[in-house]
Coordinates of C-alpha atoms in Angstrom, one line a residue:
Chain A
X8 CA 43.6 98.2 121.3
X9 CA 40.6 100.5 121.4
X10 CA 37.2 99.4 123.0
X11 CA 37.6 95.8 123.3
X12 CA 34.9 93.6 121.0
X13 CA 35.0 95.7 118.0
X14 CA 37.7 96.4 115.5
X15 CA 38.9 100.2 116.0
X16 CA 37.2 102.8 113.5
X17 CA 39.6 104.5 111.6
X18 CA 39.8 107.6 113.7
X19 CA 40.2 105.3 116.9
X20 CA 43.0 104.3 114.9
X21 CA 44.9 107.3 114.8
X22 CA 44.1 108.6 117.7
X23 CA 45.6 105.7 119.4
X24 CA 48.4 105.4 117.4
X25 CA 49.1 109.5 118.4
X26 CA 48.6 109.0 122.0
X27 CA 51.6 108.8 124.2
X28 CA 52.2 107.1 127.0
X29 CA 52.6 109.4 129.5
X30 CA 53.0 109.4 133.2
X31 CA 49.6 111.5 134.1
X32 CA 47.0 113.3 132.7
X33 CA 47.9 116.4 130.6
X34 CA 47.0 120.0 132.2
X35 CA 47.1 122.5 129.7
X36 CA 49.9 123.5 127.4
X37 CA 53.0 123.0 129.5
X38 CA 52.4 120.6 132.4
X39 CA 55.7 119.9 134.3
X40 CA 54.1 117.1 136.5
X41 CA 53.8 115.2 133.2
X42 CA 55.9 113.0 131.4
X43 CA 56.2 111.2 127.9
X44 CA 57.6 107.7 128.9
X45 CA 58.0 106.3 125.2
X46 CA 59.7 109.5 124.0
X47 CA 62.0 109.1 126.5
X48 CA 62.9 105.9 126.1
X49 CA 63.1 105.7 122.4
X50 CA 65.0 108.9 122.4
X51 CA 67.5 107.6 125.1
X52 CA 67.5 104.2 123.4
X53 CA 68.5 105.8 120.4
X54 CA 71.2 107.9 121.7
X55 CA 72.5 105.2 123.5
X56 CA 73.0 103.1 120.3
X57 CA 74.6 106.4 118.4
X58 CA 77.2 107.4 121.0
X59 CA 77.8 103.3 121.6
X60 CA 78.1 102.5 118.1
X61 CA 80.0 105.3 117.2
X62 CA 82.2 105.0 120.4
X63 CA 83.0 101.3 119.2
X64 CA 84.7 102.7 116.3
X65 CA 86.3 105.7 117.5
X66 CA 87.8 103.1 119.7
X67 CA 89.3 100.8 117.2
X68 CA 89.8 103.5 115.4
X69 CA 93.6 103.5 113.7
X70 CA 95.6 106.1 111.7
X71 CA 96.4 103.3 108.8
X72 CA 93.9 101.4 106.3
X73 CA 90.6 102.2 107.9
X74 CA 88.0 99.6 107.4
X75 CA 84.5 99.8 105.7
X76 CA 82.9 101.3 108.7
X77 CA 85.6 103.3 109.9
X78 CA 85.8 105.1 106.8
X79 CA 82.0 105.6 106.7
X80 CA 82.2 107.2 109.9
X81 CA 85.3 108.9 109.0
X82 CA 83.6 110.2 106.1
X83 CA 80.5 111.6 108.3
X84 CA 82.9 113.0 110.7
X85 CA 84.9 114.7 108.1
X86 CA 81.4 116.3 106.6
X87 CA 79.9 117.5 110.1
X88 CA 83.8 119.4 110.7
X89 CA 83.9 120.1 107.6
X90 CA 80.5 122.5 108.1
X91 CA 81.2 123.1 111.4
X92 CA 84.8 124.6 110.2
X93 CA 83.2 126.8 107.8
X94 CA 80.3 128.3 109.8
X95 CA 82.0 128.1 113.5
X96 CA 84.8 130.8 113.2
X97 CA 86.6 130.0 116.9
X98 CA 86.9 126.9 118.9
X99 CA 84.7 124.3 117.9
X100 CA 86.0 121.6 120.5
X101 CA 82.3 121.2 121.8
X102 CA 80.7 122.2 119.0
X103 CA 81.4 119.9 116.1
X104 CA 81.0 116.7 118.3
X105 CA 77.3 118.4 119.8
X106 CA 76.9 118.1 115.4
X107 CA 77.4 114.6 115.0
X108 CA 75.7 113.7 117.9
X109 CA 72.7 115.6 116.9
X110 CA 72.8 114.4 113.1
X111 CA 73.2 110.8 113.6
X112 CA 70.8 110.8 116.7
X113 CA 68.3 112.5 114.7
X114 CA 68.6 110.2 111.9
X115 CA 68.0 107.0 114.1
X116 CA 65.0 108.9 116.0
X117 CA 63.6 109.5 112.5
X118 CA 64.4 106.2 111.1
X119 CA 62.2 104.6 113.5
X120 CA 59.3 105.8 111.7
X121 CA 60.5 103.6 108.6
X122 CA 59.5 100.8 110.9
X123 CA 55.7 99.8 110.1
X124 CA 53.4 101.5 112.1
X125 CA 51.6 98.8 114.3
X126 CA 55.1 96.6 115.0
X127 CA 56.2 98.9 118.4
X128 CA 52.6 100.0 119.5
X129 CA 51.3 96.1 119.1
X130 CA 54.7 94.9 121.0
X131 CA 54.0 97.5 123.9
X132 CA 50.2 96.9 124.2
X133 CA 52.2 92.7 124.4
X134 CA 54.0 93.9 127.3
X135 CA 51.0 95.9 129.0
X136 CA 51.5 99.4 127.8
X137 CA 48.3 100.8 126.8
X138 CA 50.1 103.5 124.5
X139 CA 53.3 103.6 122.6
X140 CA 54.2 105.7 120.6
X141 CA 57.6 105.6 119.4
X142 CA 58.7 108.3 117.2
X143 CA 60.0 111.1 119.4
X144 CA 60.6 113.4 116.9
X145 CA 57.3 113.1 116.2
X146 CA 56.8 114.5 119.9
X147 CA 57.1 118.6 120.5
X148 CA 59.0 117.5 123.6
X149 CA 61.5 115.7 121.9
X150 CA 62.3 118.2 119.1
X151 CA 61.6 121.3 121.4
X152 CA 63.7 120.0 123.8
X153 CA 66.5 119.4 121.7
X154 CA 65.9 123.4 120.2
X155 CA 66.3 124.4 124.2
X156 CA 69.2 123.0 124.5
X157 CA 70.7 124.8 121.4
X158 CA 69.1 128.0 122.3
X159 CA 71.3 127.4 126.1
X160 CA 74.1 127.0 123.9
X161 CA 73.5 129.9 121.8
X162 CA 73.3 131.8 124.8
X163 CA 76.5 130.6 126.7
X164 CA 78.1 131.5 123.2
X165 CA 77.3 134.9 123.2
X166 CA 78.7 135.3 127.0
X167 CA 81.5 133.5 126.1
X168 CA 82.6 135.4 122.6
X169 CA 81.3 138.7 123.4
X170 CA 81.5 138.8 127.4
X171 CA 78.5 140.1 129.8
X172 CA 78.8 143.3 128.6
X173 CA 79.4 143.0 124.6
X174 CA 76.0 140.3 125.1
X175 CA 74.0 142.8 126.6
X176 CA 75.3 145.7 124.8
X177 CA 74.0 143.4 120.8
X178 CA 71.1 142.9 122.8
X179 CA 69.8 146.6 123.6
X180 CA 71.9 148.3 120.7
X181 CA 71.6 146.3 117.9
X182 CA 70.3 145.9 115.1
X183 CA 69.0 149.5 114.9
X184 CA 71.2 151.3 116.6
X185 CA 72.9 152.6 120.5
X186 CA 70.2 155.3 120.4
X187 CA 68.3 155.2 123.8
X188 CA 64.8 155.4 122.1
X189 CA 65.9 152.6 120.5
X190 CA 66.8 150.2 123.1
X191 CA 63.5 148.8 123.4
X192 CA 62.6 148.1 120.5
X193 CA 66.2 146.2 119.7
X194 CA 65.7 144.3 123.0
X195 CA 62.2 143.3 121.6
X196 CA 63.3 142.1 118.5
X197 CA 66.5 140.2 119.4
X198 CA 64.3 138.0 122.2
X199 CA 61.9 137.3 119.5
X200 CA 64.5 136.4 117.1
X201 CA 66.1 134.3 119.7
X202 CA 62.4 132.5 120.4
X203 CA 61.7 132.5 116.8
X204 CA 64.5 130.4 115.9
X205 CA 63.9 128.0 119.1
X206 CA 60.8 127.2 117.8
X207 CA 61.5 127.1 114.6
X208 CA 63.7 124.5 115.0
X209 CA 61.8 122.2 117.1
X210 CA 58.7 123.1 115.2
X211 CA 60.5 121.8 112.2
X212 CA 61.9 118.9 112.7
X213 CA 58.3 118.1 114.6
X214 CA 56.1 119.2 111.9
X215 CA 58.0 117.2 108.8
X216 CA 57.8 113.8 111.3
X217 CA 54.9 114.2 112.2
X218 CA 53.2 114.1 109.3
X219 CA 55.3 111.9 107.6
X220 CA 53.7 109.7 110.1
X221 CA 50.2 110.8 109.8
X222 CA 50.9 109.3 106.4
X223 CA 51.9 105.7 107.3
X224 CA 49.0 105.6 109.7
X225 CA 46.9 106.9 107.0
X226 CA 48.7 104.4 104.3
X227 CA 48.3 101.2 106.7
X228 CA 44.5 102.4 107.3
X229 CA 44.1 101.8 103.4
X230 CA 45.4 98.4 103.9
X231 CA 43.4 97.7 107.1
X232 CA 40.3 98.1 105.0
X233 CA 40.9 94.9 103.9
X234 CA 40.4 94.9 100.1
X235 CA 42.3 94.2 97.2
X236 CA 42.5 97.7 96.1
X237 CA 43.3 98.6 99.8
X238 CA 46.0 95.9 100.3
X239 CA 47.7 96.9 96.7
X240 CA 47.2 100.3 97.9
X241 CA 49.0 99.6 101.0
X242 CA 52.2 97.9 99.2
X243 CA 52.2 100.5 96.7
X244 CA 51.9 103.8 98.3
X245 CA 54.1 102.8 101.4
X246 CA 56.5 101.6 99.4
X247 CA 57.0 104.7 97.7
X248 CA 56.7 107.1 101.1
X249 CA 58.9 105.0 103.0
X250 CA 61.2 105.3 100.2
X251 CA 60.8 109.2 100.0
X252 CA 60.8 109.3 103.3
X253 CA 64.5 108.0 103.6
X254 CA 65.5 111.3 102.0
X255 CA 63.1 113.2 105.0
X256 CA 64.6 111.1 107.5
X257 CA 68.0 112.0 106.4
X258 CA 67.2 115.4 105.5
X259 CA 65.7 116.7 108.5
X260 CA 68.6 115.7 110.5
X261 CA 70.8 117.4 108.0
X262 CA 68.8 120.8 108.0
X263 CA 68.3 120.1 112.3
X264 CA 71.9 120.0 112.6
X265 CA 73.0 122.5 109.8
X266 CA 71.0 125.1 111.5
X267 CA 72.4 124.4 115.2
X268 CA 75.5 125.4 113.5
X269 CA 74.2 128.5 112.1
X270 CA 73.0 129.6 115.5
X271 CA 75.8 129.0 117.3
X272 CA 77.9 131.0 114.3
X273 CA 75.7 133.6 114.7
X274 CA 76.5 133.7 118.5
X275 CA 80.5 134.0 117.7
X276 CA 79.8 136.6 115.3
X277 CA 78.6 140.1 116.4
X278 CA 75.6 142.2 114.6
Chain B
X25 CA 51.2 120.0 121.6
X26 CA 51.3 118.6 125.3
X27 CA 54.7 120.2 126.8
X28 CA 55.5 118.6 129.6
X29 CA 59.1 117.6 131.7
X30 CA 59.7 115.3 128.4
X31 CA 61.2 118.7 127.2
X32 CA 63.6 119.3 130.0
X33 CA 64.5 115.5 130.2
X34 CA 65.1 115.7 126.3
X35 CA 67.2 119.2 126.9
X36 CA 69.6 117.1 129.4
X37 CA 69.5 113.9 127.5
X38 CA 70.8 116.4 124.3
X39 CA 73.7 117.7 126.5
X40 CA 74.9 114.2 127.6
X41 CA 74.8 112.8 124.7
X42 CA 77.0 116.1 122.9
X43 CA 79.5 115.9 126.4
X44 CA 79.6 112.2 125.6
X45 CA 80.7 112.6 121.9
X46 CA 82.8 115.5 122.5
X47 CA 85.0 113.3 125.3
X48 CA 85.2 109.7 123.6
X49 CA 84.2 109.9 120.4
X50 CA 85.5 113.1 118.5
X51 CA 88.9 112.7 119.7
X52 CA 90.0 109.2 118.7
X53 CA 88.4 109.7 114.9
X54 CA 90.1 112.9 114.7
X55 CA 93.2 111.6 116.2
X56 CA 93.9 109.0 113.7
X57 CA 92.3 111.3 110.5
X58 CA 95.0 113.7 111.5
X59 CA 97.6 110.8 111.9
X60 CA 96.9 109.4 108.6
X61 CA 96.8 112.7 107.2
X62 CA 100.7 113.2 108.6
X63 CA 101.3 109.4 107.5
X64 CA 100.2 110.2 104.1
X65 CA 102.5 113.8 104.2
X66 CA 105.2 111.7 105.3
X67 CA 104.9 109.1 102.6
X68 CA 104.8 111.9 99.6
X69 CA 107.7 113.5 100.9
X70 CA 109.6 110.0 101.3
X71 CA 108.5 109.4 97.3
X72 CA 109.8 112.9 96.2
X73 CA 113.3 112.4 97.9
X74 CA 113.3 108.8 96.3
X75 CA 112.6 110.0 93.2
X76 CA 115.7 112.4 93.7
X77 CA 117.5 110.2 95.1
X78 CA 117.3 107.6 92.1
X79 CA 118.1 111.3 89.6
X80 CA 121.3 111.7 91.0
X81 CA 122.3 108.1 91.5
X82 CA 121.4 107.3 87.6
X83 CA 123.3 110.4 87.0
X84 CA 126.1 109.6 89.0
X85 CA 125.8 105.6 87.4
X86 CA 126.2 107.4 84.2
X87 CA 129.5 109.1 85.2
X88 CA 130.7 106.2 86.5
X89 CA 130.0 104.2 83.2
X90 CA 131.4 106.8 81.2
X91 CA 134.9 106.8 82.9
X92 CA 135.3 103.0 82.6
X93 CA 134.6 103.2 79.2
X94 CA 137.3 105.5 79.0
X95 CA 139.9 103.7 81.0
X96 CA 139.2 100.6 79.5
X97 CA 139.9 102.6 76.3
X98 CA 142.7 104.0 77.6
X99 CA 144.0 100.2 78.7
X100 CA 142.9 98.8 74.8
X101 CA 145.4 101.5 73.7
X102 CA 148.2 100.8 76.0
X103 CA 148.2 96.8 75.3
X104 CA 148.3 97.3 72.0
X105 CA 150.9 99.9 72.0
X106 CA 152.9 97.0 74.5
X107 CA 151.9 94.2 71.9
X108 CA 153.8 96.2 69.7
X109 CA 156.5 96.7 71.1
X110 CA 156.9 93.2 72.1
X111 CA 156.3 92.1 68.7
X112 CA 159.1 94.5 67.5
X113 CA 162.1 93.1 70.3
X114 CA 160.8 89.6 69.2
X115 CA 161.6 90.4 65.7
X116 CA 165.0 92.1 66.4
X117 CA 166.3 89.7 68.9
X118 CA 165.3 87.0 65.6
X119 CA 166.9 88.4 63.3
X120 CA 170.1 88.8 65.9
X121 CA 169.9 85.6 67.0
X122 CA 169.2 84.1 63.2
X123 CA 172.6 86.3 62.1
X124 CA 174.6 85.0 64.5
X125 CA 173.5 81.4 64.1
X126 CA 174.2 81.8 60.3
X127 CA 177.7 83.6 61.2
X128 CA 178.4 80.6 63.6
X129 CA 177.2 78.4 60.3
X130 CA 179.7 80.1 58.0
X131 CA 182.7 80.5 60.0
X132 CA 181.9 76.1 60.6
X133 CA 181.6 75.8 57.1
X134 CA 184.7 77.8 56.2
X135 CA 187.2 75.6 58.7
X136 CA 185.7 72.8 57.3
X137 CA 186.6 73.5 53.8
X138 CA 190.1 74.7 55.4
X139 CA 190.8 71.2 56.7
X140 CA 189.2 69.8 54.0
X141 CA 191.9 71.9 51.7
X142 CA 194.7 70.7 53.7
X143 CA 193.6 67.2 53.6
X144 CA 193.4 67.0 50.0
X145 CA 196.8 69.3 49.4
X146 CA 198.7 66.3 51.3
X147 CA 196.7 64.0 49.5
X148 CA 197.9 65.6 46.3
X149 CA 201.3 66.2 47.6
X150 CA 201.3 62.3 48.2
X151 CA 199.8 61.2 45.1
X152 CA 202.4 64.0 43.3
X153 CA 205.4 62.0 45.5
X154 CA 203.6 58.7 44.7
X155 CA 203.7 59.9 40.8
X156 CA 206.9 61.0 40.9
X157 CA 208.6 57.7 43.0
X158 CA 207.1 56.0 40.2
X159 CA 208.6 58.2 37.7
X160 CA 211.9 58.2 39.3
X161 CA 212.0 55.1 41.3
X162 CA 215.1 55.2 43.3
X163 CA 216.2 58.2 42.1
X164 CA 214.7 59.9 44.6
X165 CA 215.3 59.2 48.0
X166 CA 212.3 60.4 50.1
X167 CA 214.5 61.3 53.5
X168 CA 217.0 63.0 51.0
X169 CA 214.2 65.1 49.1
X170 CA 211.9 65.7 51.8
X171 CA 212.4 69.4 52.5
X172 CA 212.0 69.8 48.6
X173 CA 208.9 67.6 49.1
X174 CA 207.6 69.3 51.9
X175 CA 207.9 73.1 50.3
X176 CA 206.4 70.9 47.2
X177 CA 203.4 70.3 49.1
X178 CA 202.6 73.4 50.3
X179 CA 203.1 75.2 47.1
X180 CA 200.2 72.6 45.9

């Protein structure tokens, strides 16, 4: 993996393990000439099985005795329209299907970090890839990017419920009030609050990930020392974060998609 | 933190995969949640109007049963009443029938003992002539006496 005749150090380790494998070199903070290869793949992979899987059932999908899986995902459905009914007030044709595609695709994105650590990077190095790493919510780019696309939404929203004029007229008069003086300072505020919840929820969903699988690496580092102590340690303490980290897994996809719908109620509902 | 064109990649990867959902998933699952919903509507509403349906029909079974009760009541009554009466023009046509047969039997007996009378008054009126040739032997001449004879007899 690392240099080749010696077995990696542990901060080789975990450098390696957080390097991606990316088209180019990286040139400072946002380089648009460079690109993430694993995150996309994973992340396209994974959407790809959601909309497939689900697809399959909504297919076979019948209005009499549903079958095990049907009524599982009958049951999410019902729980994502359910939210979306009570935060969205307006039409929530696009809105309540963008839900369950972002909650179940964040759950498989996140659940591929309950796969152990080495399994993807060691089959990728197997098939020539120096790097892979294959969380991509463990990426900024594929959380942020995900947050962009909501914060488009938001946007379109507002145009759409409030028109060009009731937009721009929340955005200069509100929340202090139409006073000219005050315009700026309104203005100021509502594009940080507008950033400020972007980031927030990429940063998020990013943050909790990525630690979580700091952890493993640090929790299969214990077994790679190669002791008993390190190899019960290994079984014992991955056990229980892979198990607590179920409830991350699920939870940050929850929270990720729960707060999509907030913004966008926000944006049908004026100041 | 290395932004790159991941992020914008990601941003249209997000949109397809929503537009996807929103065209071929959402609808189908929805479709057939509301059917069922409508099914299962349907099927309360068919229960309630069975259940009044079988009110009124054990109702109206009750009517029903009461009314042939009383007819067959009413038909008990009538037979017996008949029964009755039957029994009463048997018994009278008997006893009509019985009277005239023991009429029949008297006025029989009564010629009988008529003849029988008459039968023994010639005898007697013989056996008296019979006596009485004896008695008077020659004396009498029966085709000389015989009117005396004869008023004899039926004096006897």
């Amino acid at each position: 993996m690392a240099a080749e005749g010696h077995a990696p150090t542990a901060s080789e380790y975990v450098v390696h393990h957080l390097h991606h494998l990316a088209a180019g070199k990286q040139h400072g903070l946002f380089d648009i000439t460079n690109v993430h290869y694993d995150t996309l793949f994973f992340s396209i992979l994974t959407g790809l099985i959601v909309i497939l899987f689900l697809r399959s059932v909504a297919k076979k999908a019948t209005s009499g005795v549903p079958g095990r899986l049907q009524a599982a995902i009958e049951f999410l459905v019902e729980m994502v329209d359910g939210q979306a009914k009570s935060i969205i007030h307006g039409d929530r044709s696009f809105i309540a299907p963008m839900a369950l595609t972002v909650f179940c695709w964040v759950v498989l994105m996140n659940a591929i970090d309950l796969l152990p650590v080495d399994w993807i990077p060691t089959l990728g190095h197997a098939m020539g890839f120096e790097y892979t790493r294959p969380l991509p919510t463990a990426d900024l780019n594929g959380t942020l990017g995900i947050a962009i696309g909501v914060l488009m939404l938001m946007i379109y929203y507002n145009f759409k419920i409030k028109g060009v004029g009731g937009f721009i007229h929340e955005l200069f008069c509100a929340p202090f009030g139409s006073n000219p003086i005050l315009w700026i300072p309104n203005f100021a505020l509502n594009l940080i609050e507008f950033i400020s919840k972007t980031v927030s929820l990429g940063m998020r969903l990013f943050g909790n990930m990525y630690a979580g699988e700091l952890i493993f690496f640090l929790i299969a580092l214990l077994g790679g020392s190669a002791t008993a102590f390190g190899f019960v340690g290994h079984i014992l303490a991955g056990s229980v974060w892979a198990i607590f980290h179920i409830l991350i897994v699920l939870l940050q996809a929850f929270i990720f998609m729960m707060l999509t719908l907030v913004y966008l109620g926000q944006a049908h509902e004026g100041h | 933190m290395n932004l790159n064109a991941t992020l914008i990649a990601q941003t249209i990867v997000f949109f397809v995969l929503a537009w996807f959902t929103m065209k071929l998933v959402w609808p189908p699952i929805m479709k057939a949640l509301d059917e069922r919903a409508s099914k299962i509507a349907d099927g309360l509403a068919a229960a309630e109007k069975g259940k009044q349906n079988l009110a009124s029909a054990e109702s109206r079974a009750g009517d029903i049963d009461r009314e042939a009760r009383a007819r067959a009541q009413e038909v008990i009554a009538a037979a017996e009443k008949r029964a009755a009466a039957i029994i009463e023009e048997a018994k009278l046509a008997a006893k009509t029938e019985g009277d005239r047969i023991i009429a029949g039997a008297r006025s029989e007996v009564q010629q009988e003992a008529t003849q029988l009378r008459d039968a023994l008054r010639h005898q007697v009126a013989a056996l008296a002539v019979a006596g009485a040739e004896k008695i008077l032997r020659r004396e009498v001449d029966t085709k000389v006496h015989e009117s005396m004879l004869s008023e004899l007899a039926r004096e006897l």
